[in-house]
mmCIF file with all atom_site columns, C-alpha atoms in Angstrom:
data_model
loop_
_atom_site.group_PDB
_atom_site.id
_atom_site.type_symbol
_atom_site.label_atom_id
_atom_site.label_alt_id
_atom_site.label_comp_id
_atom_site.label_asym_id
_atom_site.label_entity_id
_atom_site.label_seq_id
_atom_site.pdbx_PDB_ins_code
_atom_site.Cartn_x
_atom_site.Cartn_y
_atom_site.Cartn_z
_atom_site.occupancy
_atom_site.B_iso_or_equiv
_atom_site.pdbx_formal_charge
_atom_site.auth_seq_id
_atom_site.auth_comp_id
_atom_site.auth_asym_id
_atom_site.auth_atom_id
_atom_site.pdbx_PDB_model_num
ATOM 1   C CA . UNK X 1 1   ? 82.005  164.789 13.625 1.00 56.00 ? 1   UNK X CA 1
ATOM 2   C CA . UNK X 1 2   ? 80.044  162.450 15.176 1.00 78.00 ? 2   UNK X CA 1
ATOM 3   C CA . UNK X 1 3   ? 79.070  159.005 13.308 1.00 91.00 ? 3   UNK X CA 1
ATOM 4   C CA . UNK X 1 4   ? 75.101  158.592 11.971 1.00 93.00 ? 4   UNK X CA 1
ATOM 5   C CA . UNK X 1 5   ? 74.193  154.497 11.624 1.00 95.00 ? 5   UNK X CA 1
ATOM 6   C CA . UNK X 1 6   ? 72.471  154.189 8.315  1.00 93.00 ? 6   UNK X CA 1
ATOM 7   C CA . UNK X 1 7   ? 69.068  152.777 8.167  1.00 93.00 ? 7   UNK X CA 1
ATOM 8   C CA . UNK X 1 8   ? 68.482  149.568 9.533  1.00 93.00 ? 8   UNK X CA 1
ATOM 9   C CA . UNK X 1 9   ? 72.022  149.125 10.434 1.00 93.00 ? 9   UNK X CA 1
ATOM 10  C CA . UNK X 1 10  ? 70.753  146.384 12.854 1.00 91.00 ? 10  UNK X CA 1
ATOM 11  C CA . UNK X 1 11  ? 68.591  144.031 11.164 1.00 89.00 ? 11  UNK X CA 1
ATOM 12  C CA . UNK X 1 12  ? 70.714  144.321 7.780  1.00 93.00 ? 12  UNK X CA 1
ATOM 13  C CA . UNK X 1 13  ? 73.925  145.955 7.786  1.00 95.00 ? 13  UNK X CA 1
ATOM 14  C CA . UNK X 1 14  ? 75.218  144.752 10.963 1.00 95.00 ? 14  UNK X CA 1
ATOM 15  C CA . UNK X 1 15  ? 73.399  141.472 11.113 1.00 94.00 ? 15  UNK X CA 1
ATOM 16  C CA . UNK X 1 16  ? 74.669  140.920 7.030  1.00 95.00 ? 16  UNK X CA 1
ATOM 17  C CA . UNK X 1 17  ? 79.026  142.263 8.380  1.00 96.00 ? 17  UNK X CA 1
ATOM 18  C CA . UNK X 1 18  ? 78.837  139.772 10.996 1.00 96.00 ? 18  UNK X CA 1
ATOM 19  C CA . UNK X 1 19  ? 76.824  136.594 8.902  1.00 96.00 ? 19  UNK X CA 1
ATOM 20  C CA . UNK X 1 20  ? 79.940  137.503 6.711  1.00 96.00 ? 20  UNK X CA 1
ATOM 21  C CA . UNK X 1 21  ? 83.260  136.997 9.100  1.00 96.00 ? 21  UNK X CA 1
ATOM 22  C CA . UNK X 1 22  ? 81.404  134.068 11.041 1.00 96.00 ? 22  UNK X CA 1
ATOM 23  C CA . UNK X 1 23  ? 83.993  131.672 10.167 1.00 96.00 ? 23  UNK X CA 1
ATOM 24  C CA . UNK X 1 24  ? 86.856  133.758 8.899  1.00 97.00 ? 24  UNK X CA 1
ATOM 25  C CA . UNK X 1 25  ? 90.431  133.295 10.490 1.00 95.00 ? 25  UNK X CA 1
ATOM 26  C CA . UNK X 1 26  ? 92.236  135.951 11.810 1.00 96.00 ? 26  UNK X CA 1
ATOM 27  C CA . UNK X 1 27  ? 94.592  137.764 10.390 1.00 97.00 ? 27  UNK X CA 1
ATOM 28  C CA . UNK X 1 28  ? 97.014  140.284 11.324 1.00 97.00 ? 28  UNK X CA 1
ATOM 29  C CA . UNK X 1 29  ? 96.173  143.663 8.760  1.00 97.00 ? 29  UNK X CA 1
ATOM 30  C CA . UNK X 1 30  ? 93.136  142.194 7.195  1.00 96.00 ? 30  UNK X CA 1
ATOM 31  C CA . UNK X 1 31  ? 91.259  140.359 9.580  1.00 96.00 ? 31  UNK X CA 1
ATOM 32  C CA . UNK X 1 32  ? 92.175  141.491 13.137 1.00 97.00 ? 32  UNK X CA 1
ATOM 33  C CA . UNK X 1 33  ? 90.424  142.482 16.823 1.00 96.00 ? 33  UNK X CA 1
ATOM 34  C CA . UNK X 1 34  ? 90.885  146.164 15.649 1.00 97.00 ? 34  UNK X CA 1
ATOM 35  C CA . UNK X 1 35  ? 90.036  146.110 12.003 1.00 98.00 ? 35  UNK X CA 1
ATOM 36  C CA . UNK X 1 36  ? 86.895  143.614 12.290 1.00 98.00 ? 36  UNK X CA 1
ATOM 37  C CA . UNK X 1 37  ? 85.866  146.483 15.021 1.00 98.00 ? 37  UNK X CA 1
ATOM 38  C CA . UNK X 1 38  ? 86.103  148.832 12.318 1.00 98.00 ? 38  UNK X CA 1
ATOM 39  C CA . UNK X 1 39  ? 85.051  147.164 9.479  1.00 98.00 ? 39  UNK X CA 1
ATOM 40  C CA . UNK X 1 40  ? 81.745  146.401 11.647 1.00 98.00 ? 40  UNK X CA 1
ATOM 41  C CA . UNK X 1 41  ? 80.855  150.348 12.521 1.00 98.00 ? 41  UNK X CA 1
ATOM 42  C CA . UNK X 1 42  ? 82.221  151.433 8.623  1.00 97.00 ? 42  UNK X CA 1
ATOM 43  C CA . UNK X 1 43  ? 78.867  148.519 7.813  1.00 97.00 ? 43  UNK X CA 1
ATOM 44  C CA . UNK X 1 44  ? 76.957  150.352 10.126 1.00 97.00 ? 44  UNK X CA 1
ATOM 45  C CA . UNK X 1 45  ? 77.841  154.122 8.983  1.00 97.00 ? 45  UNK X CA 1
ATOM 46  C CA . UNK X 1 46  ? 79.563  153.803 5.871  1.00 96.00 ? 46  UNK X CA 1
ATOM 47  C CA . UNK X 1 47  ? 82.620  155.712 7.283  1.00 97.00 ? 47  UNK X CA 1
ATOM 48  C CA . UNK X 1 48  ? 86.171  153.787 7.736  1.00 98.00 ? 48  UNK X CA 1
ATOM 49  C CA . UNK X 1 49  ? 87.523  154.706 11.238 1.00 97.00 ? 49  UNK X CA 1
ATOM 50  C CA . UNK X 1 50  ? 90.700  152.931 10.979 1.00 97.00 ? 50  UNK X CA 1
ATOM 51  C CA . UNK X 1 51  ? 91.221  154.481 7.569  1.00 97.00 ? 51  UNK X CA 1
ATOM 52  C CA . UNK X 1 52  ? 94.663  155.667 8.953  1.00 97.00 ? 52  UNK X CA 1
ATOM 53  C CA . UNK X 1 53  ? 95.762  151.720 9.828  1.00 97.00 ? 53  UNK X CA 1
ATOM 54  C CA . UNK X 1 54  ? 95.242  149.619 6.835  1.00 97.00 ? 54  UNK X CA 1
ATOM 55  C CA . UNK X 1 55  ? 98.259  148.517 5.041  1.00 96.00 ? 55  UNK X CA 1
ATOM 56  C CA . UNK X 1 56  ? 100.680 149.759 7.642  1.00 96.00 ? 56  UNK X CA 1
ATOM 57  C CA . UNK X 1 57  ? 100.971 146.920 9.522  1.00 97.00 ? 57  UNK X CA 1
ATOM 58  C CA . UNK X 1 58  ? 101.476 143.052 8.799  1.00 97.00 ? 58  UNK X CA 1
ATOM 59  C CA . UNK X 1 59  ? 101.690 141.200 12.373 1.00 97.00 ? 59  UNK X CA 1
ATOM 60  C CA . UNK X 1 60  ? 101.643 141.984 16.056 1.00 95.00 ? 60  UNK X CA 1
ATOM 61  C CA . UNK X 1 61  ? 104.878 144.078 15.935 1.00 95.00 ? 61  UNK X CA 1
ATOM 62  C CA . UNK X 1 62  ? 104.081 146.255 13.513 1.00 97.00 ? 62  UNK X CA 1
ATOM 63  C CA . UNK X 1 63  ? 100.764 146.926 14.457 1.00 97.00 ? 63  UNK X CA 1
ATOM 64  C CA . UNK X 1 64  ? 101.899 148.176 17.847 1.00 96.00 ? 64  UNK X CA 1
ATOM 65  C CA . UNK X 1 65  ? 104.700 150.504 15.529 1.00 96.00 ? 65  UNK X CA 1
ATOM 66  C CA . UNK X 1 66  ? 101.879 151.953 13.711 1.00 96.00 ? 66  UNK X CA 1
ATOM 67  C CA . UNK X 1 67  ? 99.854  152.620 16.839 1.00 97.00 ? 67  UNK X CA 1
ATOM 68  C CA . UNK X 1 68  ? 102.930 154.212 18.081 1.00 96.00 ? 68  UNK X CA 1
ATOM 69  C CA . UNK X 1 69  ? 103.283 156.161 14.754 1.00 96.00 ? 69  UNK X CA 1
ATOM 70  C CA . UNK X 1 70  ? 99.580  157.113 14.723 1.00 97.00 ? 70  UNK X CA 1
ATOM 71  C CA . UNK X 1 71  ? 98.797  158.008 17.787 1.00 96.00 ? 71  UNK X CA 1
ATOM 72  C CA . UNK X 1 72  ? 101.904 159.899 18.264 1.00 94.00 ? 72  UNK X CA 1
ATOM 73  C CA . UNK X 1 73  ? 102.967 157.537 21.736 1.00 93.00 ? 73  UNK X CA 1
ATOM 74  C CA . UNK X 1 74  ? 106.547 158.123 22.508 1.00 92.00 ? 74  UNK X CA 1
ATOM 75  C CA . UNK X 1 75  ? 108.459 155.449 20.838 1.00 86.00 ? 75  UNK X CA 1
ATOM 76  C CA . UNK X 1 76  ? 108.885 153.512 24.436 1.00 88.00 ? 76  UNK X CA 1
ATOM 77  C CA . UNK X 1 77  ? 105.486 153.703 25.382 1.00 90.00 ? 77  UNK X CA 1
ATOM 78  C CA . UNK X 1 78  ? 103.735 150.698 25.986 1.00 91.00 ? 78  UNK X CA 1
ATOM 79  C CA . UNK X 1 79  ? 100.671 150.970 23.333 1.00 94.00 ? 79  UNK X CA 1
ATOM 80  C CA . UNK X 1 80  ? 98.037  148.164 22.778 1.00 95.00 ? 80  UNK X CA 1
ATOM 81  C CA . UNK X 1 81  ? 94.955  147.933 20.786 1.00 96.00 ? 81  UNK X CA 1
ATOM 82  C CA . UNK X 1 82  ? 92.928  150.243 23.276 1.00 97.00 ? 82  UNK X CA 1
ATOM 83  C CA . UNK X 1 83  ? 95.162  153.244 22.367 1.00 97.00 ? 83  UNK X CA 1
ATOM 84  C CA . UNK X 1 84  ? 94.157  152.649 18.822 1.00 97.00 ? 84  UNK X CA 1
ATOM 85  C CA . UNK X 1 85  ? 90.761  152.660 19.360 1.00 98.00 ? 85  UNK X CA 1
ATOM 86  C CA . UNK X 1 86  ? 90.664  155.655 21.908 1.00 98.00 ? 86  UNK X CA 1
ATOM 87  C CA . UNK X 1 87  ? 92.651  157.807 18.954 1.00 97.00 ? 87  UNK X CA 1
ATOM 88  C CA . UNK X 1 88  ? 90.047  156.482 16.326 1.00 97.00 ? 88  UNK X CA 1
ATOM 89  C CA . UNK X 1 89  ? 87.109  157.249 18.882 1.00 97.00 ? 89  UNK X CA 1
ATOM 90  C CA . UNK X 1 90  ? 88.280  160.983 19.370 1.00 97.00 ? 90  UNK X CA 1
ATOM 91  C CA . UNK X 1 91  ? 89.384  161.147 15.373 1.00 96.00 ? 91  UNK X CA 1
ATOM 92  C CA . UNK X 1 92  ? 85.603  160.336 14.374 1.00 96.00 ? 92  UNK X CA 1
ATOM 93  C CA . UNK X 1 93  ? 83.528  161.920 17.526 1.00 96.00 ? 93  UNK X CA 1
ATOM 94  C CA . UNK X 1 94  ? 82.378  158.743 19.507 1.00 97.00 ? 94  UNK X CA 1
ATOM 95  C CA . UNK X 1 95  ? 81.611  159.743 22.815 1.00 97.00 ? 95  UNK X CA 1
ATOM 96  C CA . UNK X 1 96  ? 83.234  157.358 25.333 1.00 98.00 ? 96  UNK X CA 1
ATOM 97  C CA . UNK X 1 97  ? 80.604  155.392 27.736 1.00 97.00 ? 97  UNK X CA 1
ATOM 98  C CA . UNK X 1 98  ? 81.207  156.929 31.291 1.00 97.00 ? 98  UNK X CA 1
ATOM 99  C CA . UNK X 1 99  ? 80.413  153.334 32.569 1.00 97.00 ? 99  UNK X CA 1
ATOM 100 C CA . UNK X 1 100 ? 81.379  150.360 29.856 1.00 96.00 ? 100 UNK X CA 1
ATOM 101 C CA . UNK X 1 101 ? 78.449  148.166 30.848 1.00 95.00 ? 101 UNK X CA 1
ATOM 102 C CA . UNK X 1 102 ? 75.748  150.219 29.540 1.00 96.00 ? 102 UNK X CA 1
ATOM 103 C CA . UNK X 1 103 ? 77.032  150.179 25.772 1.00 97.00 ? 103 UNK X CA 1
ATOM 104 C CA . UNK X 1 104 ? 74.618  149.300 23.774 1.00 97.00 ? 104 UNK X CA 1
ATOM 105 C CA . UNK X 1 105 ? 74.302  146.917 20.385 1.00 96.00 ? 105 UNK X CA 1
ATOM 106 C CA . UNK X 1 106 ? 77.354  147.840 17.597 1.00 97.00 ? 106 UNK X CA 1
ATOM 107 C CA . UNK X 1 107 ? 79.169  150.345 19.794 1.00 98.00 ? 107 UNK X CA 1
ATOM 108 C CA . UNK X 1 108 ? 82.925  150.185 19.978 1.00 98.00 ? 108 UNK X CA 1
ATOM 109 C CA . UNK X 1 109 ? 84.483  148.082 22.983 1.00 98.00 ? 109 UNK X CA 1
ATOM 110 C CA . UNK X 1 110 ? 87.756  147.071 24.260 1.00 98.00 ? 110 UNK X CA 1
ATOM 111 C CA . UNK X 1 111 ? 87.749  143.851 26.494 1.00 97.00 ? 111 UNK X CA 1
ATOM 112 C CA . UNK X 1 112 ? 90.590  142.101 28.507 1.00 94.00 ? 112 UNK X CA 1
ATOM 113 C CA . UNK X 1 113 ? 90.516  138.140 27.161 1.00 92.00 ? 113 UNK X CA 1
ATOM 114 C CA . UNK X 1 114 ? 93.262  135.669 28.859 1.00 90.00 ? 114 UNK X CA 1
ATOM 115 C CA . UNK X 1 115 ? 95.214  138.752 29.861 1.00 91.00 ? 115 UNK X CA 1
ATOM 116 C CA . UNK X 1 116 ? 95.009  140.355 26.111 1.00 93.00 ? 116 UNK X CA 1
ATOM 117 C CA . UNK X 1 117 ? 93.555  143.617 25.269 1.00 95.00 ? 117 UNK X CA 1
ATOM 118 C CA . UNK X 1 118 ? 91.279  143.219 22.159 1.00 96.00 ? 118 UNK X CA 1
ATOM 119 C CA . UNK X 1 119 ? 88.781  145.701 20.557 1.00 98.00 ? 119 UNK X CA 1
ATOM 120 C CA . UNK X 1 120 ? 85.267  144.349 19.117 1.00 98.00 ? 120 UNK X CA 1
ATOM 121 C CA . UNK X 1 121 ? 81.472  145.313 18.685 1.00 98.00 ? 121 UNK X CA 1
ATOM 122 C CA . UNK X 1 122 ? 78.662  144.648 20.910 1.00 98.00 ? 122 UNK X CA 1
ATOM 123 C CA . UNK X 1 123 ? 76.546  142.002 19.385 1.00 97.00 ? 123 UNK X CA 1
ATOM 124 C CA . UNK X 1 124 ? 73.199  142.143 18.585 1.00 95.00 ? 124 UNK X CA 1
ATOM 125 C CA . UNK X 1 125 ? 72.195  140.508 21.642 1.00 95.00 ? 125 UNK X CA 1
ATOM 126 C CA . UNK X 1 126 ? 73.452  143.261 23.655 1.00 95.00 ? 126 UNK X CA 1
ATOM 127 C CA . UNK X 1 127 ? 74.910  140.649 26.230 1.00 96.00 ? 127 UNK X CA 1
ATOM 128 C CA . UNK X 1 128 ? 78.536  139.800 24.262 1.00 97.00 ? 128 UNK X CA 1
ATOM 129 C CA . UNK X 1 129 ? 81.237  141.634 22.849 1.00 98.00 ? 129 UNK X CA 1
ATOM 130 C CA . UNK X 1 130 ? 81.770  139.885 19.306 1.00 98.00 ? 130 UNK X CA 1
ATOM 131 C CA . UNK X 1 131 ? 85.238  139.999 17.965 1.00 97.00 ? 131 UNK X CA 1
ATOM 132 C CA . UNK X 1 132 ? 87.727  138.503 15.804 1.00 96.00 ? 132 UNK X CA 1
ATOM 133 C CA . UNK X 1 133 ? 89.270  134.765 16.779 1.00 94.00 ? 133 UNK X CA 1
ATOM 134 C CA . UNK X 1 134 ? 91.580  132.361 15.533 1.00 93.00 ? 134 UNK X CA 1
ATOM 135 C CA . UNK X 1 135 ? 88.848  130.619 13.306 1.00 93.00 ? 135 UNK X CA 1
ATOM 136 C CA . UNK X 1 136 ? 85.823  133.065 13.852 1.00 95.00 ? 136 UNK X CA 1
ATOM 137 C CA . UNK X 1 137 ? 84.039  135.044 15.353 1.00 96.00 ? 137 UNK X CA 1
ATOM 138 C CA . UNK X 1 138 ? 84.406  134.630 19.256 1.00 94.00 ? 138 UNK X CA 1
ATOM 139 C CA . UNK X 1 139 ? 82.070  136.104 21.592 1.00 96.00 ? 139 UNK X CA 1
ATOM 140 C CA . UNK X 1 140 ? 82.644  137.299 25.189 1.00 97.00 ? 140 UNK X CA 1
ATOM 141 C CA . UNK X 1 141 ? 80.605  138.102 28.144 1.00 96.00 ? 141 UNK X CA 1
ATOM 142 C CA . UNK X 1 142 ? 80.147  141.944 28.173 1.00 96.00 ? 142 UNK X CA 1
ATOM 143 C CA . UNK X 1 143 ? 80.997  142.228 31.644 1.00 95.00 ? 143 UNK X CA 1
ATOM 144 C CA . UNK X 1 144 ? 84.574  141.879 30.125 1.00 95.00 ? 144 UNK X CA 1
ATOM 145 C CA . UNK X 1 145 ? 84.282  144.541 28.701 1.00 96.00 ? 145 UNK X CA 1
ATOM 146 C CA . UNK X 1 146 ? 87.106  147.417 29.708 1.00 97.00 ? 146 UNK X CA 1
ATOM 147 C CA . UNK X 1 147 ? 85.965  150.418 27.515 1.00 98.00 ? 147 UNK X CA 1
ATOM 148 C CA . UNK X 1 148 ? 83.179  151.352 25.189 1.00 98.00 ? 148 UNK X CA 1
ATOM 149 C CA . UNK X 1 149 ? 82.331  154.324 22.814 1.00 98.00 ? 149 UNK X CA 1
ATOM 150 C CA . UNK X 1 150 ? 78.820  155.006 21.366 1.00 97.00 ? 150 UNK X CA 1
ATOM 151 C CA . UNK X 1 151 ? 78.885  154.425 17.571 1.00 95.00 ? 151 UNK X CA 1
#
């Protein structure tokens, strides 16, 4: 089942998610790369795609268990936030972008930052991937960007 974005999801849902974690600090469970990601396109479509994440995890170590768990990964695989959202993508419909670069404003991306893997959005501006940071919101350029999915 693909996702629908509710009506002006840009100019007020969206634009109201990300006014909202502007300054908040990051925190593992709550406040991550992956749930900000989700909490953005559940503001955008009223549908949770990381439904199957909150609460089972607490810091970096046991969110990589749960992606493990979740996503079924053999228990020595090597799993990072992109598996997560590539299982939440297919879970919920989003159709991967072919090539990264042309996703578009809110759609699902996973970037390589300082030799991390993190998920975010694409900004409004269409130019950054937005995602969570230490003390905020931290935008990168979106030719960092690794993978995308249409939201």
């Amino acid at each position: 089942m693909a996702l629908t974005r509710i009506q002006h999801w840009a100019t007020r849902s969206y634009h109201t998610f990300l006014l909202s974690r502007a300054s908040m600090p990051f925190a593992w469970g709550t406040h991550d790369c992956a749930l900000f990601a989700a909490d953005g396109i559940e503001a955008m479509t009223g549908v949770d795609i990381a439904a199957a994440f909150r609460g089972k995890y607490t810091d970096e170590a046991s969110s990589l268990t749960a992606i493990r768990t979740i996503t079924g990964a053999a228990a020595d695989a090597v799993v990072t936030v992109e598996d997560a959202a590539a299982w939440c993508a297919t879970q919920h419909g989003l159709e991967e972008w072919i090539y990264p670069l042309m996703a578009q404003r809110g759609d699902l991306a996973v970037v390589v930052d300082s030799g991390r893997v993190i998920a975010g959005l694409v900004h409004l501006n269409g130019r950054h991937i937005v995602c969570a940071g230490e003390s905020g919101l931290h935008r990168l350029p979106i030719t960092q960007i690794k993978r995308a999915w249409h939201v």
